[in-house]
Every structure is written in C-alpha cells, then in structure tokens.
Amino acid sequence: MATFVDEVRLYLRAGDGGNGCMSIRREKFKPLAGPDGGDGGNGGDIVLVADPDVTTLLTYHHTPHQRSDAGGFGMGDYRNGTQGRDLELPVPVGTVVRDSDGEVLIDLDTAGMRFVAAEGGLGGRGNNSLASSKRKAPGFALLGTPGDELELVLELKTVADVALVGYPSAGKSSLIAAMSAAKPKIADYPFTTLHPNLGVIETGNSRFTMADVPGLIEGASEGRGLGLEFLRHVERCEALLHVLDCATLEPGRDPLSDLDVILAELDAYEVPEGQTPLTQRPAIVALNKIDVPDGRELAEFVRPELEERGFKVMLVSTVSHEGLRELGFALGEIVEAARERRVDDDQHRERIVIRPKAVDENDFTIRVEGGTWGDIYRILGRKPERWVAQTDFANDEAVGYLADRLAKLGLEDALVAKGAQAGSTVVIGPGDGMIFDWEPTLSSAAEVMTARGTDIRFEERTRRTTKERRDDYYKWMDAKASARAELEQEREAGLWRESDEAADSPENSR
C-alpha cells in the first residue's frame, strides 16, 4: 500500500449559489404591501492551504473528487438564504498547482499560503433588493450562478535546504538518520528509499532541513529508475550534498565515475525559469563508508582530485559518526549564506504594482465569427455571462431587466460598432452559450414600452378604479331613466293601461 504520493489529479466542484425569492408581503386590508423576497446565499469556495503538518498528497489520491456546500435559496419575509461553507483542503508546503493544460497557477511554497482554486456561485437577488424608485414591485428574482467546476494537478516538490544526492545504496538514508532524528528505511539493496525523507539538523546557531530523496542512476533525467520523481524534489534545495560510496562492490564503479554520472544527470534536468541550475548551486562531496579500511584508502586517494575540481570534500562514516560534526557545520555555513542572499534578493525584488481598472474600460469583448447564415457576434465577459446565468427567461419582466443591464453596460453601442444589425445572431458566453436575435433598444418611451416584455399583473386587473365605478353607475342610471321614458310613451300611446297592469299582478290572479 502506498504511503507517499507526490502527484495527484483533483476534480473540484464549488457550490452553486442559491436562487433569489420573488414574494409579496401581505397585511390586513393590504394584500399587496410590497416585495419581501430574500436573496439567495453564495456557494462555498474550495481553498488550498499550505499546511506544514501535511507531508503527502495520499488523501487526495483516494478521494480526488471534492465538492463544497451550495448556498441556500431566499425566502419571503426578507429571509436570505444560508451561505455555503468553504471547503479547505490542506496540502504539503511545496505543492505546485497546475491546470489541466499544465500551466502553473500557483506555487504554495510557504506555510499558511491560501489559494482559492474554485469559486462558489453567487446567490441571486430577491425582488426586495431589486426594488427601486422606478421599479417599486419587481415581479421577478435573479437565479443563483453555478460554482466553478475544474480539474487540477497537484505536484509536490519537497522544500528543504540541503538535498542528499547519490547512487542507490550510497548511504544517504544512513547519513540523515545519523545526523537527525529522521527514521528512514535502511537496507542493503538498491532503491530502498521510495519517497523523500526530511530531517532537521542543528549545528551551533544554525538550523536547517535535509532531504533524503530516492537514489539517482544514469538516465534519470530521461525517466530511468525513479528519475523525475527524484529530481523534482531537488529543485528547491539551496545546496547539494553529493554522497559517494567508497566501499562499493559493484564492478566498474568508483567515486569519480559516480560523481560524473550524477553531475551529467543534474545538468540535463531543466529547472523552472528563474531558478539556478542544479550544477551551479553550492555543493559538498561526502566520501562515505570510511569505517571500512578499503573505503578510507580509496577516499584518501580521490580526495585531491575532487578538491582540484573545486569541491569541498568531507570524509564521513555513518557507522562511527566520524566527520559528521564537521560536515554539519560546513552545510550550516552554506545554508546561512544562501539565506542572506535570499533576504537581499527579496529587498531588491521588483515591486508588483496593482493599478485600478480604467473607468471607461469595457467588461466584455465581442468576437465576430463566420456562420452558415451570416456572422455571429459572440460576447465574452464575466458580467454579461453572469447576468445571463441569473436570468429567468420564462419571466418577461426578468428578460426586460436583462436587456436594460446590457444596454447600460454599453453592449449595444459596441455591437453597432462591430457592424451588427437588427436580427443579427448574438451569442453570450463560450460554446453554445445563450443565443439571441438582436433587436436594438428603441429611443422613445412609447417604443420602449412596446418593445419590452409584458407583465401579467398589469394585464389582469380584477379591481375597478373609482372613475370606472362612477362611469358604470352613470351608465346604469341613464339606462334606467331611458327605460322609464319608453314605458311612459307606450302608455300614452294606448298600448297598455294601468288597470291591465294591475290585473296581471299576482295578487289578482288568485
């Protein structure tokens, strides 16, 4: 069973925003007292947090699908929806976050760094918050937007001050176990170390970390052995400690040839832009296993030649601990010098200037695409895409509100500048998006009223106004007077008499 994972693929789904509520407050003797629909809650974000207590990505190897909570929907009586809880994913310090195309998004190389990997959707506004002096009783609410859904690749690169470099079974694990409290696996066969081990070294006033990484063989830069899995963890180290085996029994191997192979592989590995190549970093050569007589003799023999190459050479033994104290002080000097250089570089680093967005800068772009039946005008931008996602297209008033927002954004003027005409096909958003047959906003108020959607509340009026009731009363009184005049004319003409009317009454028919 795997206990260390340094690369995983994550599938993230942030929570959706809740829908706003369309509600009308009702009171005694006042059935339409005003809008009281609440807003929907925002969906929860998914945040990656660099945690020094986490050392592996094994958790996300078993559970690659992560999802945050959705926001609650708004309700009447001014009740807003609940906010979706953010989901925090702790990752080891030194985790590099890439998108599905391999582009680096962020390098979490400092403890406590936070990165919002997937943003939750926005909650829709209720009709109470949409009310204004011109729209006192909105008959619609905005929908919540969906949360981000994406795929990320997490790659762990060990953060340490010194990296142990050498052939398999050169004694790297034994060296870090002897100099620190680390307990790596130690055995007499190659590739005992399958994942990095970190140890803390204290020498005088210096304190630094040392990384024991899998062994390096010829062709590692091309993926042989543990190859790139090894070299990836050397990138961040300030100094290298070449551990050479002076008591190997393998034919054709000696400390000088081993060092040449290691340097060739380090030189072939391409580090990220802006970092110092691995072969140009401070390095110390440790000739190991001098507790063996033949090993000590070989170490004394090759030491002058290594010093001629410019290396500082230390003779050590992990069994007798000979030379380990001096090696620790030598590494501490290199680490402290590197830290001073880093502080100086940070002080002279170019400042990042964040400039505010210009007032007249558009929040969208229009791209003209050729289609079978003519040009298609595709609108891309965070605002128009979000507004379309929030619109309930089954509500005419909501569609009219969307048209007003797009017009205020300057979208119609931009379409005219691109050559769009009435009836042109407009698509908002990437892919299929939302397709419209564009009709420009008309200028006069009467034309605007005919061009906008209708509101059913203004079409079905069940209560008559005072003027309508007065007119109906006058019409009824006029009709009654007209009927009396007609009867009087018939009586005067002799068509009927009052005695006839009395004879036909129910009382005389008994």
Coordinates of C-alpha atoms in Angstrom, one line a residue:
M1 CA 0.0 0.0 0.0
A2 CA 1.4 3.4 -1.0
T3 CA 2.3 5.7 1.9
F4 CA 3.6 8.7 -0.1
V5 CA 2.1 10.3 -3.1
D6 CA 3.6 13.4 -4.7
E7 CA 1.3 13.9 -7.7
V8 CA -2.5 13.7 -7.9
R9 CA -5.3 14.9 -10.1
L10 CA -8.1 16.8 -8.4
Y11 CA -11.7 17.2 -9.6
L12 CA -13.3 20.2 -7.9
R13 CA -16.9 21.4 -7.9
A14 CA -17.6 24.5 -6.0
G15 CA -21.1 25.1 -4.5
D16 CA -23.9 26.7 -6.6
G17 CA -25.4 30.0 -5.5
G18 CA -29.0 29.9 -4.2
N19 CA -31.9 31.4 -6.1
G20 CA -33.4 34.7 -5.0
C21 CA -37.1 34.7 -3.9
M22 CA -40.0 36.6 -5.6
S23 CA -42.5 37.3 -2.8
I24 CA -45.1 39.9 -2.0
R25 CA -45.8 40.9 1.6
R26 CA -49.4 40.6 2.7
E27 CA -51.0 42.5 5.5
K28 CA -54.6 43.0 6.8
F29 CA -56.6 45.2 4.4
K30 CA -53.4 45.4 2.3
P31 CA -52.9 42.2 0.2
L32 CA -50.1 43.8 -1.9
A33 CA -47.9 45.5 0.7
G34 CA -44.7 45.4 -1.2
P35 CA -41.9 43.0 -2.2
D36 CA -40.3 41.0 0.6
G37 CA -38.3 38.2 -1.2
G38 CA -34.8 37.5 0.3
D39 CA -31.5 37.0 -1.5
G40 CA -30.0 33.5 -2.2
G41 CA -26.8 32.5 -0.4
N42 CA -23.4 32.3 -2.0
G43 CA -21.9 28.9 -2.7
G44 CA -18.8 27.8 -0.8
D45 CA -15.3 28.2 -2.2
I46 CA -12.7 25.4 -2.4
V47 CA -9.4 26.7 -0.9
L48 CA -6.0 25.0 -1.0
V49 CA -4.0 25.7 2.2
A50 CA -0.2 25.0 2.6
D51 CA -0.1 23.1 5.9
P52 CA 3.4 22.2 7.3
D53 CA 1.8 19.2 9.2
V54 CA 0.8 17.5 5.9
T55 CA 3.6 15.6 4.2
T56 CA 1.9 13.7 1.4
L57 CA -1.0 14.0 -1.1
L58 CA -2.2 10.5 -0.3
T59 CA -5.6 11.7 0.9
Y60 CA -6.5 13.2 -2.5
H61 CA -5.1 10.1 -4.2
H62 CA -8.0 8.1 -2.6
T63 CA -10.6 10.9 -2.8
P64 CA -9.9 13.0 -5.9
H65 CA -13.4 14.4 -6.1
Q66 CA -14.0 17.3 -3.8
R67 CA -17.2 19.5 -3.5
S68 CA -18.2 22.4 -1.3
D69 CA -21.6 23.3 0.0
A70 CA -24.2 25.1 -2.1
G71 CA -25.9 28.3 -1.0
G72 CA -29.5 28.3 0.3
F73 CA -32.4 29.8 -1.6
G74 CA -34.0 33.0 -0.5
M75 CA -37.5 33.1 1.1
G76 CA -40.3 35.5 1.8
D77 CA -40.5 37.9 4.8
Y78 CA -37.0 39.2 3.9
R79 CA -35.2 35.9 4.7
N80 CA -31.9 35.4 2.9
G81 CA -30.5 32.0 2.1
T82 CA -27.7 30.4 4.1
Q83 CA -24.1 30.9 2.9
G84 CA -22.4 27.7 1.7
R85 CA -19.4 26.7 3.8
D86 CA -15.9 27.0 2.2
L87 CA -14.0 23.7 1.8
E88 CA -10.4 24.0 2.9
L89 CA -8.0 21.3 1.5
P90 CA -4.7 21.1 3.4
V91 CA -1.7 20.3 1.1
P92 CA 2.0 20.0 1.9
V93 CA 4.2 23.0 1.7
G94 CA 5.9 23.0 -1.7
T95 CA 2.8 21.9 -3.7
V96 CA 2.7 23.3 -7.2
V97 CA -0.9 23.7 -8.6
R98 CA -1.4 23.3 -12.4
D99 CA -4.5 23.4 -14.5
S100 CA -5.5 20.6 -16.9
D101 CA -3.3 22.1 -19.7
G102 CA -0.2 22.1 -17.5
E103 CA 0.0 25.8 -16.8
V104 CA 1.3 26.7 -13.3
L105 CA -1.4 28.6 -11.3
I106 CA 0.5 29.0 -8.0
D107 CA 3.4 27.6 -6.1
L108 CA 2.4 27.0 -2.4
D109 CA 6.0 27.2 -1.1
T110 CA 5.3 29.0 2.2
A111 CA 3.4 27.7 5.2
G112 CA 0.0 29.3 5.5
M113 CA -0.4 30.3 1.9
R114 CA -4.0 30.1 0.6
F115 CA -5.3 29.7 -2.9
V116 CA -8.9 29.8 -4.0
A117 CA -8.9 27.0 -6.5
A118 CA -12.7 27.1 -7.3
E119 CA -15.0 29.9 -6.5
G120 CA -18.6 29.3 -5.4
G121 CA -21.5 30.6 -7.3
L122 CA -23.2 34.0 -6.4
G123 CA -26.6 34.0 -4.8
G124 CA -29.4 35.5 -6.8
R125 CA -31.0 38.8 -5.6
G126 CA -34.6 38.7 -4.3
N127 CA -37.2 41.0 -5.6
N128 CA -36.9 43.1 -2.4
S129 CA -33.3 44.1 -3.2
L130 CA -34.3 44.7 -6.8
A131 CA -36.9 47.3 -5.9
S132 CA -36.1 50.9 -6.7
S133 CA -37.9 54.2 -7.2
K134 CA -38.6 53.2 -10.8
R135 CA -39.4 49.6 -10.1
K136 CA -41.3 49.5 -6.8
A137 CA -42.7 46.0 -7.1
P138 CA -40.5 43.7 -9.2
G139 CA -42.3 40.6 -10.3
F140 CA -39.1 38.6 -10.7
A141 CA -35.9 37.5 -8.8
L142 CA -32.4 36.6 -10.0
L143 CA -31.2 33.0 -10.2
G144 CA -28.0 31.8 -8.5
T145 CA -25.0 31.2 -10.6
P146 CA -23.3 27.8 -10.8
G147 CA -19.9 27.3 -9.0
D148 CA -16.7 26.6 -10.7
E149 CA -16.0 23.1 -12.0
L150 CA -12.5 22.3 -13.0
E151 CA -9.6 19.8 -12.9
L152 CA -6.3 20.5 -11.3
V153 CA -3.0 18.7 -11.0
L154 CA -1.1 18.9 -7.7
E155 CA 2.6 18.2 -7.8
L156 CA 4.7 18.1 -4.6
K157 CA 8.2 19.4 -4.6
T158 CA 10.0 18.9 -1.3
V159 CA 11.0 22.2 0.4
A160 CA 14.4 21.6 2.1
D161 CA 17.7 23.5 2.5
V162 CA 20.0 20.6 1.5
A163 CA 19.4 17.6 -0.7
L164 CA 21.4 14.4 -0.5
V165 CA 22.4 13.3 -4.0
G166 CA 24.0 10.0 -4.8
Y167 CA 23.7 6.5 -6.3
P168 CA 21.3 4.0 -4.7
S169 CA 22.8 2.4 -1.5
A170 CA 25.4 5.1 -1.2
G171 CA 24.4 5.6 2.4
K172 CA 22.2 8.7 2.1
S173 CA 19.5 7.3 4.4
S174 CA 22.0 6.2 7.0
L175 CA 23.6 9.7 6.8
I176 CA 20.4 11.6 7.5
A177 CA 19.5 9.1 10.3
A178 CA 22.8 9.6 11.9
M179 CA 22.7 13.5 11.7
S180 CA 19.0 14.0 12.6
A181 CA 16.1 12.3 14.3
A182 CA 14.7 11.0 11.0
K183 CA 14.0 7.3 10.8
P184 CA 14.2 6.3 7.1
K185 CA 14.1 2.8 5.9
I186 CA 17.6 1.4 5.6
A187 CA 18.5 -1.9 3.8
D188 CA 21.3 -3.4 1.7
Y189 CA 19.5 -3.3 -1.7
P190 CA 19.0 -0.5 -4.2
F191 CA 16.1 1.9 -4.2
T192 CA 15.3 1.3 -0.5
T193 CA 14.1 5.0 -0.4
L194 CA 11.0 5.3 -2.4
H195 CA 9.9 8.8 -1.2
P196 CA 11.7 11.8 0.3
N197 CA 12.6 11.8 4.0
L198 CA 13.2 15.1 5.8
G199 CA 15.5 15.6 8.8
V200 CA 16.2 18.7 10.9
I201 CA 19.9 19.3 11.5
E202 CA 21.1 21.6 14.3
T203 CA 24.8 22.8 14.4
G204 CA 25.7 25.6 16.7
N205 CA 23.4 28.5 15.9
S206 CA 22.3 27.1 12.5
R207 CA 19.2 25.0 12.0
F208 CA 18.3 23.6 8.6
T209 CA 16.4 20.8 6.9
M210 CA 17.9 18.0 4.9
A211 CA 16.1 15.9 2.3
D212 CA 16.9 12.3 1.6
V213 CA 15.5 11.5 -1.8
P214 CA 15.4 8.4 -4.0
G215 CA 18.7 7.3 -5.5
L216 CA 19.9 8.6 -8.8
I217 CA 21.2 6.4 -11.7
E218 CA 22.3 7.1 -15.2
G219 CA 19.4 8.3 -17.4
A220 CA 17.4 9.6 -14.5
S221 CA 16.8 12.9 -16.4
E222 CA 15.0 10.8 -19.0
G223 CA 12.9 9.0 -16.5
R224 CA 15.0 5.9 -15.7
G225 CA 14.7 4.5 -12.2
L226 CA 12.8 6.9 -10.1
G227 CA 14.1 9.6 -12.5
L228 CA 12.0 12.7 -12.5
E229 CA 10.4 11.7 -9.2
F230 CA 13.8 12.2 -7.7
L231 CA 14.9 15.3 -9.5
R232 CA 11.6 17.2 -8.8
H233 CA 12.4 17.2 -5.1
V234 CA 15.9 18.7 -5.6
E235 CA 14.7 21.8 -7.4
R236 CA 14.0 23.8 -4.2
C237 CA 17.2 23.0 -2.3
E238 CA 19.8 25.7 -1.7
A239 CA 22.7 23.3 -1.6
L240 CA 23.6 19.8 -2.6
L241 CA 25.5 17.1 -0.7
H242 CA 27.0 14.5 -3.0
V243 CA 27.2 11.2 -1.1
L244 CA 29.8 8.9 -2.8
D245 CA 30.2 5.3 -1.8
C246 CA 33.9 4.4 -1.2
A247 CA 33.2 0.8 -0.4
T248 CA 31.0 -0.4 -3.2
L249 CA 31.4 -3.9 -4.5
E250 CA 29.8 -3.3 -7.9
P251 CA 32.3 -3.7 -10.8
G252 CA 33.1 -0.6 -12.9
R253 CA 32.1 1.9 -10.2
D254 CA 34.3 4.3 -8.2
P255 CA 33.6 7.7 -6.6
L256 CA 34.9 9.8 -9.5
S257 CA 32.8 8.0 -12.2
D258 CA 29.7 8.1 -9.9
L259 CA 30.1 11.8 -9.5
D260 CA 30.5 12.4 -13.2
V261 CA 27.2 10.5 -13.9
I262 CA 25.4 12.4 -11.2
L263 CA 26.6 15.8 -12.5
A264 CA 25.6 14.9 -16.0
E265 CA 22.0 14.0 -14.9
L266 CA 21.7 17.1 -12.8
D267 CA 22.9 19.2 -15.8
A268 CA 20.4 17.6 -18.1
Y269 CA 17.5 18.4 -15.8
E270 CA 15.7 21.7 -16.7
V271 CA 14.7 23.7 -13.7
P272 CA 11.9 26.2 -13.8
E273 CA 12.6 29.7 -15.3
G274 CA 14.3 32.0 -12.8
Q275 CA 16.0 29.2 -10.7
T276 CA 19.7 28.4 -10.6
P277 CA 20.7 25.3 -12.5
L278 CA 21.4 22.3 -10.2
T279 CA 25.0 22.0 -11.1
Q280 CA 25.7 25.7 -10.3
R281 CA 24.4 25.5 -6.7
P282 CA 26.8 25.2 -3.7
A283 CA 27.8 21.6 -3.2
I284 CA 29.9 19.5 -0.8
V285 CA 31.2 16.0 -1.6
A286 CA 30.9 13.5 1.3
L287 CA 33.1 10.4 0.8
N288 CA 31.1 7.8 2.8
K289 CA 32.0 4.5 4.5
I290 CA 35.5 5.3 5.6
D291 CA 35.0 3.0 8.5
V292 CA 35.9 0.2 6.0
P293 CA 39.7 0.1 5.5
D294 CA 39.5 -0.1 1.8
G295 CA 37.0 2.7 1.8
R296 CA 39.2 5.0 3.7
E297 CA 42.1 4.3 1.5
L298 CA 40.0 5.0 -1.7
A299 CA 38.7 8.2 -0.1
E300 CA 42.2 9.5 0.6
F301 CA 43.2 8.6 -2.9
V302 CA 40.4 10.5 -4.8
R303 CA 40.2 13.5 -2.4
P304 CA 42.9 15.6 -4.1
E305 CA 41.4 15.3 -7.5
L306 CA 37.9 16.3 -6.2
E307 CA 39.4 19.3 -4.5
E308 CA 41.1 20.3 -7.8
R309 CA 37.6 20.4 -9.4
G310 CA 36.6 23.0 -6.8
F311 CA 34.6 20.8 -4.4
K312 CA 34.9 20.9 -0.6
V313 CA 35.4 17.2 0.4
M314 CA 34.5 15.7 3.7
L315 CA 35.4 12.1 4.8
V316 CA 32.5 10.7 6.9
S317 CA 31.2 7.4 8.3
T318 CA 27.6 6.9 9.3
V319 CA 28.7 3.9 11.4
S320 CA 31.3 5.5 13.6
H321 CA 29.9 9.1 13.1
E322 CA 33.4 10.2 12.1
G323 CA 33.3 13.6 10.3
L324 CA 29.6 14.2 10.7
R325 CA 30.0 17.1 13.1
E326 CA 32.4 18.9 10.7
L327 CA 30.0 18.1 7.8
G328 CA 27.1 19.7 9.7
F329 CA 29.0 22.9 10.3
A330 CA 30.1 23.1 6.7
L331 CA 26.5 22.7 5.5
G332 CA 25.3 25.2 8.0
E333 CA 27.6 27.9 6.6
I334 CA 26.4 27.3 3.1
V335 CA 22.7 27.5 4.2
E336 CA 23.2 30.7 6.2
A337 CA 24.9 32.3 3.3
A338 CA 22.1 31.3 1.0
R339 CA 19.5 32.7 3.4
E340 CA 21.3 36.1 3.5
R341 CA 21.4 36.2 -0.3
R342 CA 17.7 35.4 -0.4
V343 CA 16.9 38.2 2.0
D344 CA 18.9 40.6 -0.1
D345 CA 17.1 39.5 -3.3
D346 CA 13.7 40.0 -1.6
Q347 CA 14.7 43.6 -0.7
H348 CA 15.7 44.3 -4.3
R349 CA 12.8 42.4 -5.9
E350 CA 10.7 44.4 -8.3
R351 CA 7.5 45.6 -6.7
I352 CA 4.2 44.5 -8.0
V353 CA 2.0 47.5 -8.9
I354 CA -1.7 46.9 -8.9
R355 CA -3.4 49.5 -11.0
P356 CA -7.2 50.2 -10.7
K357 CA -9.2 49.4 -13.8
A358 CA -10.0 52.4 -16.0
V359 CA -13.5 53.8 -15.7
D360 CA -14.1 53.6 -19.5
E361 CA -12.7 50.1 -19.9
N362 CA -15.2 47.5 -21.2
D363 CA -16.1 44.5 -19.1
F364 CA -16.6 42.4 -22.2
T365 CA -15.2 41.6 -25.7
I366 CA -17.1 41.0 -28.9
R367 CA -15.8 38.4 -31.4
V368 CA -17.2 38.2 -34.9
E369 CA -17.4 34.6 -36.1
G370 CA -18.5 33.4 -39.5
G371 CA -21.6 31.2 -39.6
T372 CA -23.6 29.4 -42.3
W373 CA -26.3 32.0 -42.3
G374 CA -24.2 35.0 -41.7
D375 CA -21.9 36.5 -39.0
I376 CA -22.3 35.5 -35.4
Y377 CA -21.4 38.1 -32.7
R378 CA -20.1 36.3 -29.6
I379 CA -19.9 38.3 -26.4
L380 CA -17.4 37.2 -23.8
G381 CA -17.1 38.8 -20.4
R382 CA -17.6 38.0 -16.7
K383 CA -20.5 40.4 -16.2
P384 CA -22.7 39.6 -19.2
E385 CA -22.2 35.9 -18.8
R386 CA -23.1 36.1 -15.1
W387 CA -26.2 38.2 -15.9
V388 CA -27.4 35.7 -18.4
A389 CA -27.0 32.9 -16.0
Q390 CA -29.0 34.8 -13.4
T391 CA -32.0 35.5 -15.7
D392 CA -35.2 33.5 -15.6
F393 CA -36.2 33.6 -19.3
A394 CA -39.7 32.4 -18.6
N395 CA -40.4 35.8 -17.0
D396 CA -40.8 38.6 -19.4
E397 CA -40.0 41.3 -16.8
A398 CA -36.8 39.5 -16.0
V399 CA -35.8 39.5 -19.7
G400 CA -36.5 43.2 -19.9
Y401 CA -34.3 43.8 -16.8
L402 CA -31.5 41.8 -18.5
A403 CA -31.9 44.0 -21.6
D404 CA -31.6 47.2 -19.6
R405 CA -28.5 45.9 -17.8
L406 CA -26.8 45.0 -21.1
A407 CA -27.7 48.4 -22.6
K408 CA -26.2 50.3 -19.6
L409 CA -23.0 48.3 -20.0
G410 CA -22.6 49.7 -23.5
L411 CA -23.0 46.4 -25.2
E412 CA -25.5 47.7 -27.9
D413 CA -23.1 50.5 -28.9
A414 CA -20.3 48.0 -29.2
L415 CA -22.4 45.7 -31.4
V416 CA -23.3 48.6 -33.7
A417 CA -19.5 49.4 -33.9
K418 CA -18.8 45.8 -34.9
G419 CA -21.4 46.0 -37.7
A420 CA -24.3 44.2 -36.1
Q421 CA -27.8 45.0 -37.4
A422 CA -31.3 44.2 -36.2
G423 CA -31.9 40.5 -36.4
S424 CA -28.2 39.6 -36.2
T425 CA -27.4 36.4 -34.2
V426 CA -25.7 37.3 -30.9
V427 CA -24.3 34.6 -28.5
I428 CA -23.4 35.4 -24.9
G429 CA -20.8 33.1 -23.4
P430 CA -18.4 30.4 -24.8
G431 CA -19.5 27.3 -26.6
D432 CA -23.2 27.1 -27.2
G433 CA -23.9 30.0 -24.8
M434 CA -27.2 31.8 -24.9
I435 CA -28.4 32.7 -28.4
F436 CA -30.4 35.8 -29.2
D437 CA -31.8 37.5 -32.3
W438 CA -30.6 41.0 -31.5
E439 CA -33.2 43.8 -31.5
P440 CA -31.7 47.2 -30.7
T441 CA -33.2 49.2 -27.9
L442 CA -35.6 51.9 -29.3
S443 CA -35.3 55.5 -28.4
S444 CA -38.8 56.9 -27.5
A445 CA -40.6 55.8 -24.3
A446 CA -43.6 54.6 -26.3
E447 CA -41.4 52.4 -28.5
V448 CA -39.6 51.1 -25.5
M449 CA -42.9 50.0 -23.9
T450 CA -43.9 48.1 -27.0
A451 CA -40.5 46.6 -27.4
R452 CA -40.3 45.3 -23.8
G453 CA -41.8 42.2 -22.3
T454 CA -45.3 42.4 -20.7
D455 CA -46.2 42.0 -17.1
I456 CA -49.2 39.8 -16.3
R457 CA -50.0 41.9 -13.2
F458 CA -50.8 44.9 -15.4
E459 CA -52.9 42.7 -17.8
E460 CA -55.3 41.1 -15.3
R461 CA -56.7 43.9 -13.2
T462 CA -59.6 42.5 -11.1
R463 CA -60.4 45.6 -9.1
R464 CA -62.1 48.7 -10.8
T465 CA -60.9 52.2 -10.2
T466 CA -63.1 54.9 -8.7
K467 CA -63.6 56.5 -12.1
E468 CA -64.6 53.2 -13.7
R469 CA -67.2 52.6 -10.9
R470 CA -68.6 56.1 -11.3
D471 CA -68.9 55.8 -15.1
D472 CA -70.7 52.4 -14.7
Y473 CA -73.1 54.0 -12.2
Y474 CA -73.9 56.8 -14.5
K475 CA -74.5 54.4 -17.4
W476 CA -76.8 52.4 -15.2
M477 CA -78.8 55.4 -14.1
D478 CA -79.1 56.6 -17.7
A479 CA -80.3 53.2 -18.9
K480 CA -82.9 53.2 -16.1
A481 CA -84.2 56.6 -17.0
S482 CA -84.4 55.7 -20.7
A483 CA -86.5 52.6 -19.8
R484 CA -89.0 54.6 -17.8
A485 CA -89.4 57.1 -20.6
E486 CA -90.0 54.4 -23.1
L487 CA -92.8 52.8 -20.9
E488 CA -94.4 56.3 -20.5
Q489 CA -94.5 56.7 -24.2
E490 CA -96.2 53.3 -24.7
R491 CA -98.8 54.1 -22.0
E492 CA -99.6 57.5 -23.6
A493 CA -100.0 55.7 -27.0
G494 CA -102.6 53.4 -25.5
L495 CA -100.6 50.2 -25.8
W496 CA -101.4 49.4 -22.2
R497 CA -103.3 50.8 -19.2
E498 CA -102.6 50.8 -15.5
S499 CA -105.7 48.6 -14.9
D500 CA -104.2 46.0 -17.3
E501 CA -101.0 46.0 -15.3
A502 CA -102.9 45.6 -12.0
A503 CA -105.0 42.7 -13.5
D504 CA -101.8 40.9 -14.5
S505 CA -100.4 41.3 -11.0
P506 CA -100.0 38.1 -8.9
E507 CA -102.4 39.3 -6.2
N508 CA -105.4 39.5 -8.7
S509 CA -104.6 36.1 -10.2
R510 CA -105.6 34.2 -7.0

